């Protein structure tokens, strides 16, 4: 997969400057906060500069190995987050209304139930106490799917916190 870093940097900068500009946010189109993207780009540019000077940092070797192992799972979490936004309508504006940790609580509830999935005599039929929303919204599934949803909810909470930080 090839990414035009300069274009991505410009889109992320525009999206970061005005969090309410729907055109900028749609053009940016990433599942992670623009501030995070800009930090990652800065890190990439720093490593390019180091490499240009003839020195290859060990970190690049380590990251490439991590990238290979984590790519599929990370893409699944990002894909779920995108589904939550586009299909379920859990937009940034909607997520910003959850100011008392509901997104993190929901992620915790899903992860906790995913943990119990392989335990004998435990059925995932009771709504966990941490689940912040109505009983009808609790939809347990397979262990891996619940962990993917938990990861996507953590991303939503991190993005919400990043937007809050930008506003302060």
C-alpha atoms as an extended CHARMM CRD file, in Angstrom:
* protein
*
       168  EXT
         1         1  UNK       CA              0.0000000000        0.0000000000        0.0000000000  PROA      1               0.0000000000
         2         2  UNK       CA              1.4330000000        3.3410000000       -1.0570000000  PROA      2               0.0000000000
         3         3  UNK       CA              0.5730000000        6.5620000000        0.7590000000  PROA      3               0.0000000000
         4         4  UNK       CA              1.3000000000       10.0820000000       -0.4410000000  PROA      4               0.0000000000
         5         5  UNK       CA              2.7120000000       11.4720000000        2.8250000000  PROA      5               0.0000000000
         6         6  UNK       CA              2.6070000000       15.1000000000        1.6460000000  PROA      6               0.0000000000
         7         7  UNK       CA             -1.0540000000       14.8430000000        0.6490000000  PROA      7               0.0000000000
         8         8  UNK       CA             -1.9590000000       13.0320000000        3.8810000000  PROA      8               0.0000000000
         9         9  UNK       CA             -0.0760000000       15.6600000000        5.8980000000  PROA      9               0.0000000000
        10        10  UNK       CA             -1.9590000000       18.4810000000        4.1620000000  PROA      10              0.0000000000
        11        11  UNK       CA             -5.3350000000       16.7790000000        4.6830000000  PROA      11              0.0000000000
        12        12  UNK       CA             -4.5920000000       15.9980000000        8.3410000000  PROA      12              0.0000000000
        13        13  UNK       CA             -3.4460000000       19.5770000000        8.9460000000  PROA      13              0.0000000000
        14        14  UNK       CA             -6.6540000000       20.9570000000        7.4090000000  PROA      14              0.0000000000
        15        15  UNK       CA             -8.7900000000       18.5360000000        9.4320000000  PROA      15              0.0000000000
        16        16  UNK       CA             -6.9070000000       19.3490000000       12.6390000000  PROA      16              0.0000000000
        17        17  UNK       CA             -7.2780000000       23.1010000000       12.1400000000  PROA      17              0.0000000000
        18        18  UNK       CA            -11.0580000000       22.9490000000       11.9020000000  PROA      18              0.0000000000
        19        19  UNK       CA            -12.6560000000       19.9070000000       13.5570000000  PROA      19              0.0000000000
        20        20  UNK       CA            -16.0840000000       21.1100000000       12.3860000000  PROA      20              0.0000000000
        21        21  UNK       CA            -15.1960000000       21.4680000000        8.6970000000  PROA      21              0.0000000000
        22        22  UNK       CA            -16.9870000000       18.4580000000        7.1950000000  PROA      22              0.0000000000
        23        23  UNK       CA            -15.2450000000       18.8820000000        3.8320000000  PROA      23              0.0000000000
        24        24  UNK       CA            -11.7960000000       18.7930000000        5.4550000000  PROA      24              0.0000000000
        25        25  UNK       CA            -12.7440000000       15.8370000000        7.6500000000  PROA      25              0.0000000000
        26        26  UNK       CA            -14.2550000000       13.9020000000        4.7190000000  PROA      26              0.0000000000
        27        27  UNK       CA            -11.2030000000       14.6090000000        2.5530000000  PROA      27              0.0000000000
        28        28  UNK       CA             -8.9780000000       13.4700000000        5.4110000000  PROA      28              0.0000000000
        29        29  UNK       CA            -11.1140000000       10.3240000000        5.8160000000  PROA      29              0.0000000000
        30        30  UNK       CA             -8.8810000000        8.5260000000        8.3350000000  PROA      30              0.0000000000
        31        31  UNK       CA            -10.1050000000        6.5600000000       11.3270000000  PROA      31              0.0000000000
        32        32  UNK       CA             -7.5230000000        8.1340000000       13.6180000000  PROA      32              0.0000000000
        33        33  UNK       CA             -7.3840000000       11.6960000000       14.8650000000  PROA      33              0.0000000000
        34        34  UNK       CA             -5.5300000000       14.1860000000       12.6370000000  PROA      34              0.0000000000
        35        35  UNK       CA             -3.1680000000       15.0680000000       15.5130000000  PROA      35              0.0000000000
        36        36  UNK       CA             -2.0880000000       11.4170000000       15.7840000000  PROA      36              0.0000000000
        37        37  UNK       CA             -1.5410000000       11.2060000000       12.0340000000  PROA      37              0.0000000000
        38        38  UNK       CA              0.5970000000       14.3590000000       12.0910000000  PROA      38              0.0000000000
        39        39  UNK       CA              2.7040000000       12.9390000000       14.9420000000  PROA      39              0.0000000000
        40        40  UNK       CA              3.2420000000        9.7050000000       12.9960000000  PROA      40              0.0000000000
        41        41  UNK       CA              4.2010000000       11.6590000000        9.8580000000  PROA      41              0.0000000000
        42        42  UNK       CA              6.6940000000       13.7230000000       11.8820000000  PROA      42              0.0000000000
        43        43  UNK       CA              8.2140000000       10.4790000000       13.1690000000  PROA      43              0.0000000000
        44        44  UNK       CA              8.4150000000        9.0720000000        9.6340000000  PROA      44              0.0000000000
        45        45  UNK       CA             10.0920000000       12.2660000000        8.4080000000  PROA      45              0.0000000000
        46        46  UNK       CA             12.5850000000       12.1250000000       11.2790000000  PROA      46              0.0000000000
        47        47  UNK       CA             13.4870000000        8.5400000000       10.3540000000  PROA      47              0.0000000000
        48        48  UNK       CA             13.8250000000        9.4640000000        6.6830000000  PROA      48              0.0000000000
        49        49  UNK       CA             16.2840000000       12.1670000000        7.6670000000  PROA      49              0.0000000000
        50        50  UNK       CA             18.2780000000        9.7210000000        9.8080000000  PROA      50              0.0000000000
        51        51  UNK       CA             18.2880000000        7.1750000000        6.9680000000  PROA      51              0.0000000000
        52        52  UNK       CA             19.4290000000        9.8240000000        4.4890000000  PROA      52              0.0000000000
        53        53  UNK       CA             22.4640000000       10.3670000000        6.6990000000  PROA      53              0.0000000000
        54        54  UNK       CA             23.4030000000        6.7140000000        6.2260000000  PROA      54              0.0000000000
        55        55  UNK       CA             22.2790000000        5.3170000000        9.5410000000  PROA      55              0.0000000000
        56        56  UNK       CA             19.4120000000        2.8600000000        9.8720000000  PROA      56              0.0000000000
        57        57  UNK       CA             17.8110000000        2.9910000000       13.3320000000  PROA      57              0.0000000000
        58        58  UNK       CA             17.0330000000       -0.3070000000       15.0300000000  PROA      58              0.0000000000
        59        59  UNK       CA             13.5110000000        1.0020000000       15.5940000000  PROA      59              0.0000000000
        60        60  UNK       CA             12.7120000000        0.6470000000       11.8830000000  PROA      60              0.0000000000
        61        61  UNK       CA             13.6300000000       -3.0340000000       11.9730000000  PROA      61              0.0000000000
        62        62  UNK       CA             11.5200000000       -3.5910000000       15.0900000000  PROA      62              0.0000000000
        63        63  UNK       CA              8.5510000000       -1.6540000000       13.6810000000  PROA      63              0.0000000000
        64        64  UNK       CA              8.5790000000       -3.5730000000       10.4050000000  PROA      64              0.0000000000
        65        65  UNK       CA              8.3370000000       -6.8460000000       12.3340000000  PROA      65              0.0000000000
        66        66  UNK       CA              5.5300000000       -5.4880000000       14.5120000000  PROA      66              0.0000000000
        67        67  UNK       CA              3.7890000000       -4.1630000000       11.4130000000  PROA      67              0.0000000000
        68        68  UNK       CA              3.7200000000       -7.6020000000        9.8210000000  PROA      68              0.0000000000
        69        69  UNK       CA              2.3080000000       -9.2520000000       12.9410000000  PROA      69              0.0000000000
        70        70  UNK       CA             -0.2370000000       -6.5750000000       13.7910000000  PROA      70              0.0000000000
        71        71  UNK       CA             -1.4140000000       -5.4320000000       10.3920000000  PROA      71              0.0000000000
        72        72  UNK       CA             -4.4050000000       -7.7880000000       10.0530000000  PROA      72              0.0000000000
        73        73  UNK       CA             -5.7270000000       -7.2130000000       13.5630000000  PROA      73              0.0000000000
        74        74  UNK       CA             -5.2010000000       -3.4520000000       13.3560000000  PROA      74              0.0000000000
        75        75  UNK       CA             -6.9890000000       -3.2980000000       10.0160000000  PROA      75              0.0000000000
        76        76  UNK       CA             -9.9140000000       -5.2300000000       11.4810000000  PROA      76              0.0000000000
        77        77  UNK       CA            -10.1810000000       -2.7700000000       14.3800000000  PROA      77              0.0000000000
        78        78  UNK       CA             -9.9640000000        0.2150000000       12.0080000000  PROA      78              0.0000000000
        79        79  UNK       CA            -12.5270000000       -1.3880000000        9.7110000000  PROA      79              0.0000000000
        80        80  UNK       CA            -14.9120000000       -1.8940000000       12.6420000000  PROA      80              0.0000000000
        81        81  UNK       CA            -14.4400000000        1.7230000000       13.7030000000  PROA      81              0.0000000000
        82        82  UNK       CA            -15.2490000000        2.8570000000       10.1770000000  PROA      82              0.0000000000
        83        83  UNK       CA            -18.3510000000        0.6070000000       10.1780000000  PROA      83              0.0000000000
        84        84  UNK       CA            -19.4640000000        2.1160000000       13.4800000000  PROA      84              0.0000000000
        85        85  UNK       CA            -19.2100000000        5.5740000000       11.9230000000  PROA      85              0.0000000000
        86        86  UNK       CA            -20.6910000000        4.9080000000        8.4860000000  PROA      86              0.0000000000
        87        87  UNK       CA            -23.2710000000        2.2030000000        9.2230000000  PROA      87              0.0000000000
        88        88  UNK       CA            -24.2130000000        2.7670000000       12.8570000000  PROA      88              0.0000000000
        89        89  UNK       CA            -23.9200000000        6.5650000000       12.7160000000  PROA      89              0.0000000000
        90        90  UNK       CA            -21.5240000000        6.8460000000       15.6660000000  PROA      90              0.0000000000
        91        91  UNK       CA            -19.9150000000       10.0160000000       14.3590000000  PROA      91              0.0000000000
        92        92  UNK       CA            -17.4230000000       12.2590000000       16.1230000000  PROA      92              0.0000000000
        93        93  UNK       CA            -20.2710000000       14.5790000000       17.0790000000  PROA      93              0.0000000000
        94        94  UNK       CA            -22.2210000000       11.7040000000       18.6340000000  PROA      94              0.0000000000
        95        95  UNK       CA            -19.1380000000       10.3620000000       20.4280000000  PROA      95              0.0000000000
        96        96  UNK       CA            -18.4140000000       13.8070000000       21.8680000000  PROA      96              0.0000000000
        97        97  UNK       CA            -21.6360000000       13.5340000000       23.8880000000  PROA      97              0.0000000000
        98        98  UNK       CA            -20.1710000000       10.6400000000       25.9140000000  PROA      98              0.0000000000
        99        99  UNK       CA            -18.2610000000       12.6450000000       28.5110000000  PROA      99              0.0000000000
       100       100  UNK       CA            -18.3050000000       10.2650000000       31.4760000000  PROA      100             0.0000000000
       101       101  UNK       CA            -16.3020000000        7.3540000000       30.0930000000  PROA      101             0.0000000000
       102       102  UNK       CA            -19.1260000000        5.4860000000       28.3550000000  PROA      102             0.0000000000
       103       103  UNK       CA            -17.0050000000        4.5260000000       25.3370000000  PROA      103             0.0000000000
       104       104  UNK       CA            -14.2200000000        3.1480000000       27.5440000000  PROA      104             0.0000000000
       105       105  UNK       CA            -16.7830000000        1.3630000000       29.7360000000  PROA      105             0.0000000000
       106       106  UNK       CA            -18.3820000000       -0.2660000000       26.6920000000  PROA      106             0.0000000000
       107       107  UNK       CA            -14.9530000000       -1.3890000000       25.4500000000  PROA      107             0.0000000000
       108       108  UNK       CA            -14.1760000000       -2.7930000000       28.9020000000  PROA      108             0.0000000000
       109       109  UNK       CA            -17.4680000000       -4.6840000000       29.0220000000  PROA      109             0.0000000000
       110       110  UNK       CA            -16.8630000000       -6.2640000000       25.6170000000  PROA      110             0.0000000000
       111       111  UNK       CA            -13.2700000000       -7.1810000000       26.4570000000  PROA      111             0.0000000000
       112       112  UNK       CA            -14.2970000000       -8.6700000000       29.8140000000  PROA      112             0.0000000000
       113       113  UNK       CA            -16.9680000000      -10.8460000000       28.2180000000  PROA      113             0.0000000000
       114       114  UNK       CA            -14.5520000000      -11.8870000000       25.4770000000  PROA      114             0.0000000000
       115       115  UNK       CA            -12.2300000000      -13.0100000000       28.2680000000  PROA      115             0.0000000000
       116       116  UNK       CA            -14.9470000000      -15.2570000000       29.7450000000  PROA      116             0.0000000000
       117       117  UNK       CA            -15.8050000000      -16.7550000000       26.3580000000  PROA      117             0.0000000000
       118       118  UNK       CA            -13.7130000000      -19.8920000000       26.8930000000  PROA      118             0.0000000000
       119       119  UNK       CA            -14.7070000000      -20.4450000000       30.5090000000  PROA      119             0.0000000000
       120       120  UNK       CA            -16.9810000000      -23.4080000000       31.1770000000  PROA      120             0.0000000000
       121       121  UNK       CA            -20.5570000000      -22.7190000000       32.2810000000  PROA      121             0.0000000000
       122       122  UNK       CA            -20.3770000000      -19.0060000000       31.5050000000  PROA      122             0.0000000000
       123       123  UNK       CA            -22.9950000000      -17.7140000000       29.1190000000  PROA      123             0.0000000000
       124       124  UNK       CA            -22.8230000000      -14.2710000000       27.6240000000  PROA      124             0.0000000000
       125       125  UNK       CA            -26.5160000000      -13.5490000000       28.2030000000  PROA      125             0.0000000000
       126       126  UNK       CA            -26.3880000000      -11.1080000000       31.1130000000  PROA      126             0.0000000000
       127       127  UNK       CA            -25.6760000000       -7.4740000000       30.3260000000  PROA      127             0.0000000000
       128       128  UNK       CA            -22.4580000000       -6.5160000000       32.1590000000  PROA      128             0.0000000000
       129       129  UNK       CA            -22.6940000000       -3.8330000000       34.8320000000  PROA      129             0.0000000000
       130       130  UNK       CA            -20.0960000000       -1.7600000000       32.9470000000  PROA      130             0.0000000000
       131       131  UNK       CA            -22.2460000000       -1.6340000000       29.8100000000  PROA      131             0.0000000000
       132       132  UNK       CA            -23.2560000000        2.0400000000       29.6590000000  PROA      132             0.0000000000
       133       133  UNK       CA            -26.2790000000        1.7320000000       27.3940000000  PROA      133             0.0000000000
       134       134  UNK       CA            -29.6260000000       -0.0540000000       27.3370000000  PROA      134             0.0000000000
       135       135  UNK       CA            -29.9730000000       -3.8100000000       27.5580000000  PROA      135             0.0000000000
       136       136  UNK       CA            -31.2730000000       -3.9690000000       23.9680000000  PROA      136             0.0000000000
       137       137  UNK       CA            -27.9350000000       -2.6240000000       22.6820000000  PROA      137             0.0000000000
       138       138  UNK       CA            -25.8830000000       -5.4350000000       24.2580000000  PROA      138             0.0000000000
       139       139  UNK       CA            -25.0910000000       -7.8050000000       21.3690000000  PROA      139             0.0000000000
       140       140  UNK       CA            -22.4510000000      -10.3300000000       22.3910000000  PROA      140             0.0000000000
       141       141  UNK       CA            -20.8110000000      -12.3840000000       19.7080000000  PROA      141             0.0000000000
       142       142  UNK       CA            -17.7330000000      -14.4710000000       19.0820000000  PROA      142             0.0000000000
       143       143  UNK       CA            -14.6660000000      -13.7690000000       21.2070000000  PROA      143             0.0000000000
       144       144  UNK       CA            -12.5670000000      -12.2200000000       18.4410000000  PROA      144             0.0000000000
       145       145  UNK       CA            -15.4310000000      -10.0540000000       17.2120000000  PROA      145             0.0000000000
       146       146  UNK       CA            -16.0380000000       -8.7040000000       20.7070000000  PROA      146             0.0000000000
       147       147  UNK       CA            -12.3560000000       -7.8280000000       21.0510000000  PROA      147             0.0000000000
       148       148  UNK       CA            -12.3980000000       -6.0700000000       17.6730000000  PROA      148             0.0000000000
       149       149  UNK       CA            -15.4430000000       -4.0310000000       18.7490000000  PROA      149             0.0000000000
       150       150  UNK       CA            -13.7080000000       -3.2480000000       22.0560000000  PROA      150             0.0000000000
       151       151  UNK       CA            -10.6490000000       -2.0080000000       20.1560000000  PROA      151             0.0000000000
       152       152  UNK       CA            -12.8030000000        0.1750000000       17.9130000000  PROA      152             0.0000000000
       153       153  UNK       CA            -14.5250000000        1.6840000000       20.9560000000  PROA      153             0.0000000000
       154       154  UNK       CA            -11.1310000000        2.4360000000       22.5020000000  PROA      154             0.0000000000
       155       155  UNK       CA            -10.1950000000        4.2350000000       19.2600000000  PROA      155             0.0000000000
       156       156  UNK       CA            -13.4340000000        6.2180000000       19.4740000000  PROA      156             0.0000000000
       157       157  UNK       CA            -12.6170000000        7.2570000000       23.0460000000  PROA      157             0.0000000000
       158       158  UNK       CA             -9.0320000000        8.2020000000       22.1240000000  PROA      158             0.0000000000
       159       159  UNK       CA            -10.2910000000       10.2760000000       19.1980000000  PROA      159             0.0000000000
       160       160  UNK       CA            -12.8190000000       11.9820000000       21.5000000000  PROA      160             0.0000000000
       161       161  UNK       CA            -10.0680000000       12.8250000000       23.9860000000  PROA      161             0.0000000000
       162       162  UNK       CA             -7.8620000000       14.1520000000       21.1660000000  PROA      162             0.0000000000
       163       163  UNK       CA            -10.6660000000       16.4220000000       19.9570000000  PROA      163             0.0000000000
       164       164  UNK       CA            -11.2270000000       17.6120000000       23.5150000000  PROA      164             0.0000000000
       165       165  UNK       CA             -7.5040000000       18.3980000000       23.8690000000  PROA      165             0.0000000000
       166       166  UNK       CA             -7.5130000000       20.4210000000       20.6330000000  PROA      166             0.0000000000
       167       167  UNK       CA            -10.4600000000       22.4950000000       21.8940000000  PROA      167             0.0000000000
       168       168  UNK       CA             -8.7720000000       23.3470000000       25.2100000000  PROA      168             0.0000000000
